[in-house]
PDB file of C-alpha atoms in Angstrom:
ATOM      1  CA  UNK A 137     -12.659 -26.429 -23.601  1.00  0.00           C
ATOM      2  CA  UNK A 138     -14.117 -27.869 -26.465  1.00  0.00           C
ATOM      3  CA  UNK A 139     -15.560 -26.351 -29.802  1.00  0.00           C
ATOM      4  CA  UNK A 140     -17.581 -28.495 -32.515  1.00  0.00           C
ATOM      5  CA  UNK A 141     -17.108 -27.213 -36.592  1.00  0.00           C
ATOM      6  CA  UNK A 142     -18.685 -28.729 -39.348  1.00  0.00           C
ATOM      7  CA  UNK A 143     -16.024 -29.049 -42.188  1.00  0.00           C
ATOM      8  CA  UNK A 144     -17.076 -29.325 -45.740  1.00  0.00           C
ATOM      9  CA  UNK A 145     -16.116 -31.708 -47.994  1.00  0.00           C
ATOM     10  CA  UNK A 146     -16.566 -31.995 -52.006  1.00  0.00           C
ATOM     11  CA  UNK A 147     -19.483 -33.062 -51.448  1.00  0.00           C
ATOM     12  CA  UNK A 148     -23.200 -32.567 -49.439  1.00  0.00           C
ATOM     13  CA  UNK A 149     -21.257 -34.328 -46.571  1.00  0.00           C
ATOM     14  CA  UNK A 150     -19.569 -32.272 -43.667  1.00  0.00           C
ATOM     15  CA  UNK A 151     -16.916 -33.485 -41.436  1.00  0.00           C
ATOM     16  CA  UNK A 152     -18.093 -33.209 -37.756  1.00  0.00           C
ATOM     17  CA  UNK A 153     -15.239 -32.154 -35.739  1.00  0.00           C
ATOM     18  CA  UNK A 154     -14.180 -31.163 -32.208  1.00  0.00           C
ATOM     19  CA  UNK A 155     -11.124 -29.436 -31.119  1.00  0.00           C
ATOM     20  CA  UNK A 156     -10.270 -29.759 -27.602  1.00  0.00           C
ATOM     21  CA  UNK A 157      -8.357 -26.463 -27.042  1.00  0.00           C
ATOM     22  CA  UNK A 158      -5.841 -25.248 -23.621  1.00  0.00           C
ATOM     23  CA  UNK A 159      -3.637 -21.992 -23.123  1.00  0.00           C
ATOM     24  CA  UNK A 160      -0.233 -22.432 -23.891  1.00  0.00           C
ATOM     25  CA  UNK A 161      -0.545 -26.092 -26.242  1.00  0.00           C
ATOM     26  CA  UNK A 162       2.438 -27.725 -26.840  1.00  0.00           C
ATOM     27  CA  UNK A 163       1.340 -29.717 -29.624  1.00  0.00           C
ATOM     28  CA  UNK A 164      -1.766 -31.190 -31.658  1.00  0.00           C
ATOM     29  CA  UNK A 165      -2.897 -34.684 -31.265  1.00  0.00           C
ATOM     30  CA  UNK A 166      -5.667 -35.620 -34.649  1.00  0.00           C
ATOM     31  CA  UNK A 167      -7.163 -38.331 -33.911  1.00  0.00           C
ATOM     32  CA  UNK A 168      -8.919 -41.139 -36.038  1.00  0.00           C
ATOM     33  CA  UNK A 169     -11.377 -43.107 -35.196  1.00  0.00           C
ATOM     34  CA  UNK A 170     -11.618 -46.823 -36.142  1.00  0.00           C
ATOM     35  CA  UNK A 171     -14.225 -48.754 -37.666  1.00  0.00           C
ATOM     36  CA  UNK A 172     -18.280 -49.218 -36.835  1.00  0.00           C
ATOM     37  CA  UNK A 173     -17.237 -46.418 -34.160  1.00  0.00           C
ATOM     38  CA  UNK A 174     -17.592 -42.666 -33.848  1.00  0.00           C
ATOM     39  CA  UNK A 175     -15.318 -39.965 -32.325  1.00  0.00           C
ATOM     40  CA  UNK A 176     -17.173 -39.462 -28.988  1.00  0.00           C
ATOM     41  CA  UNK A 177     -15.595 -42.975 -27.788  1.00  0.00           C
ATOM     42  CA  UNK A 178     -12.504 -40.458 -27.974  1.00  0.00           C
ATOM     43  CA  UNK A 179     -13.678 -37.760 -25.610  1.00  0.00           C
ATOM     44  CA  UNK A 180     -12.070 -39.311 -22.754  1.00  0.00           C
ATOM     45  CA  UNK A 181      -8.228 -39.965 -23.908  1.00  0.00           C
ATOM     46  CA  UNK A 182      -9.092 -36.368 -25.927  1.00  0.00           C
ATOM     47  CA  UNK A 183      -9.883 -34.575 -22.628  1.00  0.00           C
ATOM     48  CA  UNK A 184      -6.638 -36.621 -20.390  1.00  0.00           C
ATOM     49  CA  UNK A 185      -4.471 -35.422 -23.627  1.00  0.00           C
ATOM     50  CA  UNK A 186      -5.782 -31.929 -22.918  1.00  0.00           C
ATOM     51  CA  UNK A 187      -4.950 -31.275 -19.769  1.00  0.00           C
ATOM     52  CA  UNK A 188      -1.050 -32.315 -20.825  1.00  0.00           C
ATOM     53  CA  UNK A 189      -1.638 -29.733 -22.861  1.00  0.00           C
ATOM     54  CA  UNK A 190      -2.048 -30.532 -26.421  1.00  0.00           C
ATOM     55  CA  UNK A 191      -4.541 -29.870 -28.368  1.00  0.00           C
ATOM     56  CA  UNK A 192      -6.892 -32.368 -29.882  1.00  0.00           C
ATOM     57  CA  UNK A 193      -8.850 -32.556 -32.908  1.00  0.00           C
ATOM     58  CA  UNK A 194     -11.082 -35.720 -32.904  1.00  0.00           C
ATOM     59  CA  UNK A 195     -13.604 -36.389 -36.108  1.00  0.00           C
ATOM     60  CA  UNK A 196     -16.052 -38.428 -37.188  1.00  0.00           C
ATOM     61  CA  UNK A 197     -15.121 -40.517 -40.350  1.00  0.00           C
ATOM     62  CA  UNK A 198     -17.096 -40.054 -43.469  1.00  0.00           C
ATOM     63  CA  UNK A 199     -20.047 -42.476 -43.187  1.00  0.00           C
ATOM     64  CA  UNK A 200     -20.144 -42.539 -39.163  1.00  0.00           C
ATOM     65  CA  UNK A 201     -21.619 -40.283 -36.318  1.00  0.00           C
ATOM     66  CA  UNK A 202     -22.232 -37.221 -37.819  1.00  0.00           C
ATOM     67  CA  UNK A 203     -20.373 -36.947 -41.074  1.00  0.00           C
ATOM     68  CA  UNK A 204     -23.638 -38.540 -42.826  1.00  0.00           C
ATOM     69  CA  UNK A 205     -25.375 -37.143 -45.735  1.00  0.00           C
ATOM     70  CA  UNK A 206     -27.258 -38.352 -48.691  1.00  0.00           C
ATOM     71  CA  UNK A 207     -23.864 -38.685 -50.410  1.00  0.00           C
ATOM     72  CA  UNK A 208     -22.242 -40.265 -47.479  1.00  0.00           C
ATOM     73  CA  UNK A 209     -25.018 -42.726 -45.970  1.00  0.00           C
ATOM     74  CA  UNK A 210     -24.601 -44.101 -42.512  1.00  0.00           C
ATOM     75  CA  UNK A 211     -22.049 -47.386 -42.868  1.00  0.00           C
ATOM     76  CA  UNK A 212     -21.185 -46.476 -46.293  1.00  0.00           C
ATOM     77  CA  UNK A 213     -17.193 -46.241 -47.121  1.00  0.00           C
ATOM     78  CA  UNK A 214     -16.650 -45.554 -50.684  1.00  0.00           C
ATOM     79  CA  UNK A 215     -13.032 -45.315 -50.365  1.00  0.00           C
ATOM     80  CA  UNK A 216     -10.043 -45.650 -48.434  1.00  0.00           C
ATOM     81  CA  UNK A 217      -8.446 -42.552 -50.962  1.00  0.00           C
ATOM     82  CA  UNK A 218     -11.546 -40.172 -49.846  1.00  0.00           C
ATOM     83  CA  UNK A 219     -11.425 -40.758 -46.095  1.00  0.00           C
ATOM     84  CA  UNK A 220      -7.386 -40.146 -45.853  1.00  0.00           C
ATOM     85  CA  UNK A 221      -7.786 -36.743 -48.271  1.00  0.00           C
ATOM     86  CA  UNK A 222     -10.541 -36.136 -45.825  1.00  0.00           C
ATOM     87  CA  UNK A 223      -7.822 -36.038 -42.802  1.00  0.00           C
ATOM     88  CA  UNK A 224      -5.130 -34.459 -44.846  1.00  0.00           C
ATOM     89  CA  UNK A 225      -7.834 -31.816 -45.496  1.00  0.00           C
ATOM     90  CA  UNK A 226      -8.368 -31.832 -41.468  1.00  0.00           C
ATOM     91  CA  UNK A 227      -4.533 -31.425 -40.446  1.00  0.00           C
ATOM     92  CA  UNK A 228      -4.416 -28.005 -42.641  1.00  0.00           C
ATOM     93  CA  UNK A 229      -7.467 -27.079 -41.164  1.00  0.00           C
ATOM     94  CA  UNK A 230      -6.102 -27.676 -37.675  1.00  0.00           C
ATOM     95  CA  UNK A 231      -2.699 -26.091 -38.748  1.00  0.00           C
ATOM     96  CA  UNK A 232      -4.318 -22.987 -40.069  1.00  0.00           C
ATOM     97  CA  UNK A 233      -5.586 -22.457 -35.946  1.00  0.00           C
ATOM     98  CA  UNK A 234      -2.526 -23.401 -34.739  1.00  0.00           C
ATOM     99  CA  UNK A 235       0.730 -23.133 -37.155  1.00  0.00           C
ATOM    100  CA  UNK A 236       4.305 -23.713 -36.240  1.00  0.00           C
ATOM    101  CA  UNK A 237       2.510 -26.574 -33.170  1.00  0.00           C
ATOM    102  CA  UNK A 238       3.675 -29.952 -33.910  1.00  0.00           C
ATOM    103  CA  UNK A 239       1.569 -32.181 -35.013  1.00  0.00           C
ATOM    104  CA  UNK A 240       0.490 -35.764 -34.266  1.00  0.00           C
ATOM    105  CA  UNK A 241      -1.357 -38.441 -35.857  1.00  0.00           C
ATOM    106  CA  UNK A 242      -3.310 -40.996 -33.980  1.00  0.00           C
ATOM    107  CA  UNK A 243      -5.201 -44.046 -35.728  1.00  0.00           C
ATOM    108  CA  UNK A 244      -6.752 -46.599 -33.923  1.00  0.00           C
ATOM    109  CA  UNK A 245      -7.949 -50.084 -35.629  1.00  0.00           C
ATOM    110  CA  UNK A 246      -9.049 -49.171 -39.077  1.00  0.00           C
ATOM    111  CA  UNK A 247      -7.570 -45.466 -37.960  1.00  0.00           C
ATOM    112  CA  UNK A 248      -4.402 -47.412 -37.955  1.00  0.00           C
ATOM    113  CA  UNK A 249      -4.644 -48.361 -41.517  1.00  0.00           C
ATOM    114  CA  UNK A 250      -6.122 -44.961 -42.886  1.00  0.00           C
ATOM    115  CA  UNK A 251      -3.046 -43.608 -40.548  1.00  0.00           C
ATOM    116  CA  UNK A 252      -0.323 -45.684 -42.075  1.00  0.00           C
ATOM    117  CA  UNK A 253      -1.728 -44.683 -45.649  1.00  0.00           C
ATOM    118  CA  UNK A 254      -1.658 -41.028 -44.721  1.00  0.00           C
ATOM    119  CA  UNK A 255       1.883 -41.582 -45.127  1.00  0.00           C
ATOM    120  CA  UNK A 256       2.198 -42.518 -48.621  1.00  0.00           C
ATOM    121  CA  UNK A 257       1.983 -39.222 -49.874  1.00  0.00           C
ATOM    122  CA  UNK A 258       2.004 -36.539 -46.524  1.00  0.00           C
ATOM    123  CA  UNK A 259       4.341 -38.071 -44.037  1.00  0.00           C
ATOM    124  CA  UNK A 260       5.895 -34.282 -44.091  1.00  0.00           C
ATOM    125  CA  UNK A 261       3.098 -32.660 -42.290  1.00  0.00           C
ATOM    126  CA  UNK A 262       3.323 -34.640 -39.238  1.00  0.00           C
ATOM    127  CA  UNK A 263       6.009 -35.269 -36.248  1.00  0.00           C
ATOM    128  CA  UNK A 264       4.540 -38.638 -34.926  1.00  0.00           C
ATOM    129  CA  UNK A 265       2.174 -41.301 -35.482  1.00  0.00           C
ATOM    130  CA  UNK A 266       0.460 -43.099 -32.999  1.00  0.00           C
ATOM    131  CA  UNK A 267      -1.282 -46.724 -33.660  1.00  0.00           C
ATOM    132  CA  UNK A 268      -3.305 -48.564 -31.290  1.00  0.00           C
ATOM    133  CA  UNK A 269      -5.059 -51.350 -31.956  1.00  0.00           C
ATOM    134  CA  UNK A 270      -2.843 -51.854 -34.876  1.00  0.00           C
ATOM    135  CA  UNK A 271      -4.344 -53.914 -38.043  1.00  0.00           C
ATOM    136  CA  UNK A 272      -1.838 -56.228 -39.536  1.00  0.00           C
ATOM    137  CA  UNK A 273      -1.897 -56.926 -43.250  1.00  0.00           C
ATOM    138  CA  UNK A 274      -3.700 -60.004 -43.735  1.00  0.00           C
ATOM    139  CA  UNK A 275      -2.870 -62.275 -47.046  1.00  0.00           C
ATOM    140  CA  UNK A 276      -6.431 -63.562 -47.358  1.00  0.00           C
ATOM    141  CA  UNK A 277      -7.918 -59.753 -47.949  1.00  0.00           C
ATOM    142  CA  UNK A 278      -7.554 -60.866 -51.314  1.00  0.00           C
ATOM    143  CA  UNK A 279      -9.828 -63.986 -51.207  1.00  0.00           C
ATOM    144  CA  UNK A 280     -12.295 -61.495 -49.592  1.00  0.00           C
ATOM    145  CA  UNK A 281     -11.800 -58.943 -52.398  1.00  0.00           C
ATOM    146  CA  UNK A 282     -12.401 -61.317 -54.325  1.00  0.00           C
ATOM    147  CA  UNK A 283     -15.776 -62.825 -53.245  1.00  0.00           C
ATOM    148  CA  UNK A 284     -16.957 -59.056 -52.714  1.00  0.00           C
ATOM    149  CA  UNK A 285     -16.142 -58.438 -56.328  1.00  0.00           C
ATOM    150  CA  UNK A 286     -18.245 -61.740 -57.289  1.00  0.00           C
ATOM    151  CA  UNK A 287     -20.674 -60.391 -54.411  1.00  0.00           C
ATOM    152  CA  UNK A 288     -21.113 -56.769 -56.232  1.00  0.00           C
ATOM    153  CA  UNK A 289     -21.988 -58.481 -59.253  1.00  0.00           C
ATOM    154  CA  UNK A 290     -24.894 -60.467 -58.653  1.00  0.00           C
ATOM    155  CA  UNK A 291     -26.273 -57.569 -56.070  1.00  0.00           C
ATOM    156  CA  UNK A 292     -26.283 -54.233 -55.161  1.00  0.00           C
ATOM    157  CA  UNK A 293     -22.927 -53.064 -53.638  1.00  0.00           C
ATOM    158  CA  UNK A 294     -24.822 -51.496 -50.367  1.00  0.00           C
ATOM    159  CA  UNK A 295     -26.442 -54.961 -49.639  1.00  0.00           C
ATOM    160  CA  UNK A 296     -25.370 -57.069 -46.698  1.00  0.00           C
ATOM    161  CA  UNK A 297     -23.621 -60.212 -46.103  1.00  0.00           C
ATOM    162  CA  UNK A 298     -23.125 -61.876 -42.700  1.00  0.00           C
ATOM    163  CA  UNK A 299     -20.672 -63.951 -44.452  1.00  0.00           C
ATOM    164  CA  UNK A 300     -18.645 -61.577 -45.793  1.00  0.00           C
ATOM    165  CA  UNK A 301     -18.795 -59.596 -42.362  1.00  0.00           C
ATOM    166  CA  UNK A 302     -18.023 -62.524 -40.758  1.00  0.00           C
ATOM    167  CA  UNK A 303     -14.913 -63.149 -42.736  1.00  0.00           C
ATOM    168  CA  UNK A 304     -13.936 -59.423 -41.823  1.00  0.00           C
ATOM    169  CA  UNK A 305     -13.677 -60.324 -38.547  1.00  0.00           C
ATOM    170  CA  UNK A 306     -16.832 -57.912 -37.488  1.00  0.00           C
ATOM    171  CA  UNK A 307     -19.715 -60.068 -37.438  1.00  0.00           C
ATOM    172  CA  UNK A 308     -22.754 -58.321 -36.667  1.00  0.00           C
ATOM    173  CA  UNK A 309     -23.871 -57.950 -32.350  1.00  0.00           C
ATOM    174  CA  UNK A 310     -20.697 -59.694 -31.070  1.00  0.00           C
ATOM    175  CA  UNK A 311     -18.170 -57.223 -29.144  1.00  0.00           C
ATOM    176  CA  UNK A 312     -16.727 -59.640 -26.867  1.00  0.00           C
ATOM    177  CA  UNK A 313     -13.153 -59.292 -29.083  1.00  0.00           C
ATOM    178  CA  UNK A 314     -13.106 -55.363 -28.043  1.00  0.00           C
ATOM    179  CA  UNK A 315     -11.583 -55.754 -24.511  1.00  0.00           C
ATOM    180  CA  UNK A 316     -11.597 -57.211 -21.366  1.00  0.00           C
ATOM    181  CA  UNK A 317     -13.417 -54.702 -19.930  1.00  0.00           C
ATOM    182  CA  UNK A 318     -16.988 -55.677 -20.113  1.00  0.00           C
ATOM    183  CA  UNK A 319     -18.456 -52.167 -18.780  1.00  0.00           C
ATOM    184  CA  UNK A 320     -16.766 -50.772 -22.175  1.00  0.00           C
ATOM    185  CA  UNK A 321     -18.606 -54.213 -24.421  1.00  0.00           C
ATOM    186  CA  UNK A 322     -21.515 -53.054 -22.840  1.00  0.00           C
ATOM    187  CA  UNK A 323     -21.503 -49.591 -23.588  1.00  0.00           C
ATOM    188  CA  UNK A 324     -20.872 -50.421 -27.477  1.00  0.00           C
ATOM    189  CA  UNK A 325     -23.441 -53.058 -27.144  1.00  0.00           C
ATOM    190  CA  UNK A 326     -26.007 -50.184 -26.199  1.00  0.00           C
ATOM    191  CA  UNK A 327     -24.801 -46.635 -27.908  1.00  0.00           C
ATOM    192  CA  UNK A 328     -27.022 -45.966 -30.884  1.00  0.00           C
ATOM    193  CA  UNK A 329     -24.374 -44.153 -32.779  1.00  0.00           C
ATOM    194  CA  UNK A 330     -22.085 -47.377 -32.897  1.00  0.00           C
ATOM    195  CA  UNK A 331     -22.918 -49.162 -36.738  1.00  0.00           C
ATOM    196  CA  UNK A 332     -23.398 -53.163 -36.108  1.00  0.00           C
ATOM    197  CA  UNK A 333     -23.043 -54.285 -39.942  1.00  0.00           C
ATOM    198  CA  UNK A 334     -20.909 -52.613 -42.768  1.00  0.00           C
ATOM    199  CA  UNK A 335     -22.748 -53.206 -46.211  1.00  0.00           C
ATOM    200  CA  UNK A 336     -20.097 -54.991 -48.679  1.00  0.00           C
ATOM    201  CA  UNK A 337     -18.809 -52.112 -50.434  1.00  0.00           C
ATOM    202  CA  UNK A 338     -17.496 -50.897 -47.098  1.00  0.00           C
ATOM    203  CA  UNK A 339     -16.421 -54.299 -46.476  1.00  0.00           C
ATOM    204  CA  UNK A 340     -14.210 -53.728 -49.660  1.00  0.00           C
ATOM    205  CA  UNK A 341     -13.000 -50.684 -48.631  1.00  0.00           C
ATOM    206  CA  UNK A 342     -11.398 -52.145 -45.170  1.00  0.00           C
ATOM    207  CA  UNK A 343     -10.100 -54.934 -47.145  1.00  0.00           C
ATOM    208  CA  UNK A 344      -8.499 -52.645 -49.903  1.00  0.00           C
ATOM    209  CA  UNK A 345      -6.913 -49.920 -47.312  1.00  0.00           C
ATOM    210  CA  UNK A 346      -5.187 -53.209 -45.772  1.00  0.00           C
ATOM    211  CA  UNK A 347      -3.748 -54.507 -49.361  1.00  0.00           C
ATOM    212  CA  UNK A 348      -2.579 -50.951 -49.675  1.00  0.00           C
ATOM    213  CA  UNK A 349      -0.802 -51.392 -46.312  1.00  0.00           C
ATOM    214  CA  UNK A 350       1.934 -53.279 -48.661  1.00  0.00           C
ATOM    215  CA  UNK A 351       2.345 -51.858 -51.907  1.00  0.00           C
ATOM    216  CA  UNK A 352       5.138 -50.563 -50.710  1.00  0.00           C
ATOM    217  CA  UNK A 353       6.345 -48.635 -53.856  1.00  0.00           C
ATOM    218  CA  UNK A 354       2.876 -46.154 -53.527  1.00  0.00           C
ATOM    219  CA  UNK A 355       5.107 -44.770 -50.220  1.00  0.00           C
ATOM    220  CA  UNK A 356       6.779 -41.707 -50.817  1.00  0.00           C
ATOM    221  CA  UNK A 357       8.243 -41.726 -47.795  1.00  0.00           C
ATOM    222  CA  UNK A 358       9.722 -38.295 -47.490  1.00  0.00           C
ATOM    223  CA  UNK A 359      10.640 -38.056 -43.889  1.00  0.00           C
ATOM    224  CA  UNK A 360      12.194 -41.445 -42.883  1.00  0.00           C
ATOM    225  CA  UNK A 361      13.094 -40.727 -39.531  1.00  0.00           C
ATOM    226  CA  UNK A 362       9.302 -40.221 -38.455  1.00  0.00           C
ATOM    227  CA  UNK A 363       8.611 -41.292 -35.041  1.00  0.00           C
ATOM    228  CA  UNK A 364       5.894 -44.313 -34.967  1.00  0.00           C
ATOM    229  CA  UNK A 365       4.927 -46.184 -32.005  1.00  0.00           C
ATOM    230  CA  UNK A 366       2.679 -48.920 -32.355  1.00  0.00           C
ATOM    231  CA  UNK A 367       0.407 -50.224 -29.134  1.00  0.00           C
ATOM    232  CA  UNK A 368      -1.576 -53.174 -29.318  1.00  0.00           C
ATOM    233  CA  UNK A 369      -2.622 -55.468 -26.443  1.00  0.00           C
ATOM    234  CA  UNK A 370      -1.729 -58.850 -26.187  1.00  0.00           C
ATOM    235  CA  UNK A 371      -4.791 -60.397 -27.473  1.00  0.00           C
ATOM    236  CA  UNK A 372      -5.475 -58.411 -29.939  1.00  0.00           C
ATOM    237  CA  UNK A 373      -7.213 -60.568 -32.811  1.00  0.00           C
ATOM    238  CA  UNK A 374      -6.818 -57.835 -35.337  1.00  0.00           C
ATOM    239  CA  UNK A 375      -3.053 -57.648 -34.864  1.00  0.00           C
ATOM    240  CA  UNK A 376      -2.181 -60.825 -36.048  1.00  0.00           C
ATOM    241  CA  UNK A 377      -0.539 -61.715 -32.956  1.00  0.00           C
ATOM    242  CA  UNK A 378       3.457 -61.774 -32.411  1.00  0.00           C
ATOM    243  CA  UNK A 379       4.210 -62.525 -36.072  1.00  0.00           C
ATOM    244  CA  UNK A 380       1.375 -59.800 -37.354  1.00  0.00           C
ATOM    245  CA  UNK A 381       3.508 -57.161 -35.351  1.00  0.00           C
ATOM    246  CA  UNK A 382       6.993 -58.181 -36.792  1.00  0.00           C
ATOM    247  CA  UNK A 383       5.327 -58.246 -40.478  1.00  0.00           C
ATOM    248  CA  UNK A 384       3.719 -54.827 -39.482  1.00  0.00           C
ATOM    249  CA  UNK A 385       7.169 -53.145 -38.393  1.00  0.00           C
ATOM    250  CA  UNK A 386       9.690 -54.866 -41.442  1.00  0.00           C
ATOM    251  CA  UNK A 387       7.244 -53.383 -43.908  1.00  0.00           C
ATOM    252  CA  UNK A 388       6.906 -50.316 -41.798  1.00  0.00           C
ATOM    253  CA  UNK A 389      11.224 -50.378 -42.252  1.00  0.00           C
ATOM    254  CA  UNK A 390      11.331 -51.822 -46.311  1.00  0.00           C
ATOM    255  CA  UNK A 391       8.975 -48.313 -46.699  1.00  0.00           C
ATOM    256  CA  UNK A 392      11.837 -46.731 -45.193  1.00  0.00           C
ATOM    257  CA  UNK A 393      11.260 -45.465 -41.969  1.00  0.00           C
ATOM    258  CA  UNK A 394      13.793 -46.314 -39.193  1.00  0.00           C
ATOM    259  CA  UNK A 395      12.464 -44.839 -35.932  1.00  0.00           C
ATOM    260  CA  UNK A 396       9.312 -47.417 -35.209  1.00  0.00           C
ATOM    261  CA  UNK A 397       8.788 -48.863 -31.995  1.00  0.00           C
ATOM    262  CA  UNK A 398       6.825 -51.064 -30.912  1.00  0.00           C
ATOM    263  CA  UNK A 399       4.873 -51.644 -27.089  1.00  0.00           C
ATOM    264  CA  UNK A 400       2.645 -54.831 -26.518  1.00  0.00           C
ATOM    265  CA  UNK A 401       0.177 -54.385 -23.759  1.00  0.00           C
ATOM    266  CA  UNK A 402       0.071 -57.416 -21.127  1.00  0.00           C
ATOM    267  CA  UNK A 403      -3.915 -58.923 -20.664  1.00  0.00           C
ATOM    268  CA  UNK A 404      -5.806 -56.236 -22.925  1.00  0.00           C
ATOM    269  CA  UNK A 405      -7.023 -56.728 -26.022  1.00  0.00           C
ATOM    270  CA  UNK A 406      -8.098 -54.497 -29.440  1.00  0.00           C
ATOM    271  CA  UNK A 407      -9.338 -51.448 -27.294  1.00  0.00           C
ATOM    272  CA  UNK A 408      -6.707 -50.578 -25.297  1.00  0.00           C
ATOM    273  CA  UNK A 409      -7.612 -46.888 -25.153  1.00  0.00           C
ATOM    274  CA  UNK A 410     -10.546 -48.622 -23.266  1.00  0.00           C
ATOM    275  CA  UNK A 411      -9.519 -51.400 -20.683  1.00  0.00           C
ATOM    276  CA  UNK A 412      -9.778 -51.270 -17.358  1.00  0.00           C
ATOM    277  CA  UNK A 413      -6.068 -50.138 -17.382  1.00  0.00           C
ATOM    278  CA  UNK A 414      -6.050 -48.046 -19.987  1.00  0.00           C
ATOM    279  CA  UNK A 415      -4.345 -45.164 -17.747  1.00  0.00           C
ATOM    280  CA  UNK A 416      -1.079 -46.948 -18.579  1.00  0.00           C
ATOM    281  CA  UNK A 417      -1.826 -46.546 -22.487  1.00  0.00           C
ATOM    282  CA  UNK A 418      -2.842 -43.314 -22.123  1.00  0.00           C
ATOM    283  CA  UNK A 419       0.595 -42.896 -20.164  1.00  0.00           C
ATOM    284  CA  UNK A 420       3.060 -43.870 -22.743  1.00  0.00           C
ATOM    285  CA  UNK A 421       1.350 -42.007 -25.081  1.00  0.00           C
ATOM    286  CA  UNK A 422       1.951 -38.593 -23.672  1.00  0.00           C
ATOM    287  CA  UNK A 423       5.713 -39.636 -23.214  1.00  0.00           C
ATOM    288  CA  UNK A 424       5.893 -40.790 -26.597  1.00  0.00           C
ATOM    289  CA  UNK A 425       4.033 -37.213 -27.854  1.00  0.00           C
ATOM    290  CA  UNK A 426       6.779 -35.183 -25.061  1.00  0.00           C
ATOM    291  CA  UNK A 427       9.554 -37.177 -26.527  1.00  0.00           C
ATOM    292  CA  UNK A 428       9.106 -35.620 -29.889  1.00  0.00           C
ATOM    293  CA  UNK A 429       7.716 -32.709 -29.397  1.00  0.00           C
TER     294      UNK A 429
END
């Protein structure tokens, strides 16, 4: 059974949420979307997650689906700071319904990132995180913070640039790098509520939350033995590969937590929630969440 709220924020923008509820939950499972996307690509792994009996609170990020306002245009991330606060804000709200359940963070893609930064400050309000399509830090985020600064100044910081998109890594009406599945590149190739172009100062924001991922001394890191698990396939172009995935774990260990793991998926790639076989992913994901719950 699901229920759809509409959370308010500090601004004209509310948070449009859905909580998958079941008798007897075992747990809580938030999940965050990643980028360009919205939260109904989660219905699916919400619903499988549902009938293991956790609950599930799924959301769409400010900027995205239904989270839109005239503060908060469609495509339009101000900051990587307001859409964390905005889940912190969620996992009380979800807590409130359901106290003394554990709960769970999931973050796929740029979810990954916001997820990893949730930590620097409330790592104590969950009992796992979950990453899938895990986004490495990548050095050259600060060339492209750089030519969006430069960008910014000569135009107006909701304007486009392919080039800059393309350096992102999301140029506009190409989905191809999503999975192997080409049902699922067609879906996102036709559903209206997907966004095909970020304006620069989102742009900056994704390139920003990924610098963040390694300022390590902003991580307060007060529960160190946190469970993580990080799933990515293996041709994932947002993972950086092999070598993205060991940088992604040591810095996940020089923060200071211990327990991180670590499961590559054989012949999928940044969807995984999505391939053909994504059954399997969905699989070690509820033993991960039973494992520590």
């Amino acid at each position: 059974m699901s229920k759809e709220y509409r959370i308010p924020t500090n601004n004209h923008t509310e948070l449009a949420v859905t909580v998958f509820s079941t008798t007897h939950p075992v747990g809580v499972v938030q999940v965050i979307h990643g980028a360009l996307e919205h939260q109904s690509r989660y219905f699916d792994f919400a619903a499988y997650l549902n009938q293991q009996g956790f609950i599930v609170l799924t959301s769409d990020n400010r900027g995205h689906g239904r989270s839109v306002s005239k503060d908060d245009p469609l495509g339009v991330m101000f900051s990587w700071q307001q859409l964390v606060n905005d889940q912190v804000c969620l996992s009380h709200f979800i807590k409130r319904q359901y106290p003394g359940l554990p709960l769970f963070l999931f973050g796929h893609s740029f979810g990954s990132i916001l997820g990893r930064l949730y930590l620097q400050k409330h790592d104590q309000l969950l009992n796992g995180l979950i990453l899938t399509g895990t986004a490495n830090y990548i050095p050259m985020v600060r060339i492209g913070l750089l030519l969006g600064a430069g960008y910014t100044r000569l135009h107006l910081e909701n304007r486009y640039s392919k080039l800059l998109s393309r350096l992102s890594g999301l140029t506009p009406g190409d989905h191809s790098w999503l999975s192997y599945n080409l049902e699922n590149v067609q879906r996102v190739s036709n559903d209206p509520d997907m966004i095909d172009q970020y304006p620069v100062l989102s742009l900056m924001t994704l390139w920003q939350g990924d610098y963040e991922l390694k300022q390590v001394t902003h991580f307060h890191c007060q529960r160190p033995g946190l469970p993580i698990i990080s799933i990515t396939g293996d041709h994932d172009k947002f993972s950086g590969g092999s070598h993205g995935l060991t940088d992604t774990i040591k810095t996940l260990h020089k923060i200071g937590y211990s327990n991180v793991k670590n499961k590559v998926m054989p012949h999928m790639k940044h969807e995984v929630l999505q391939e053909v076989d994504h059954q399997k992913v969905y699989e070690q994901i509820n033993a991960f969440l039973y494992e520590h719950i």
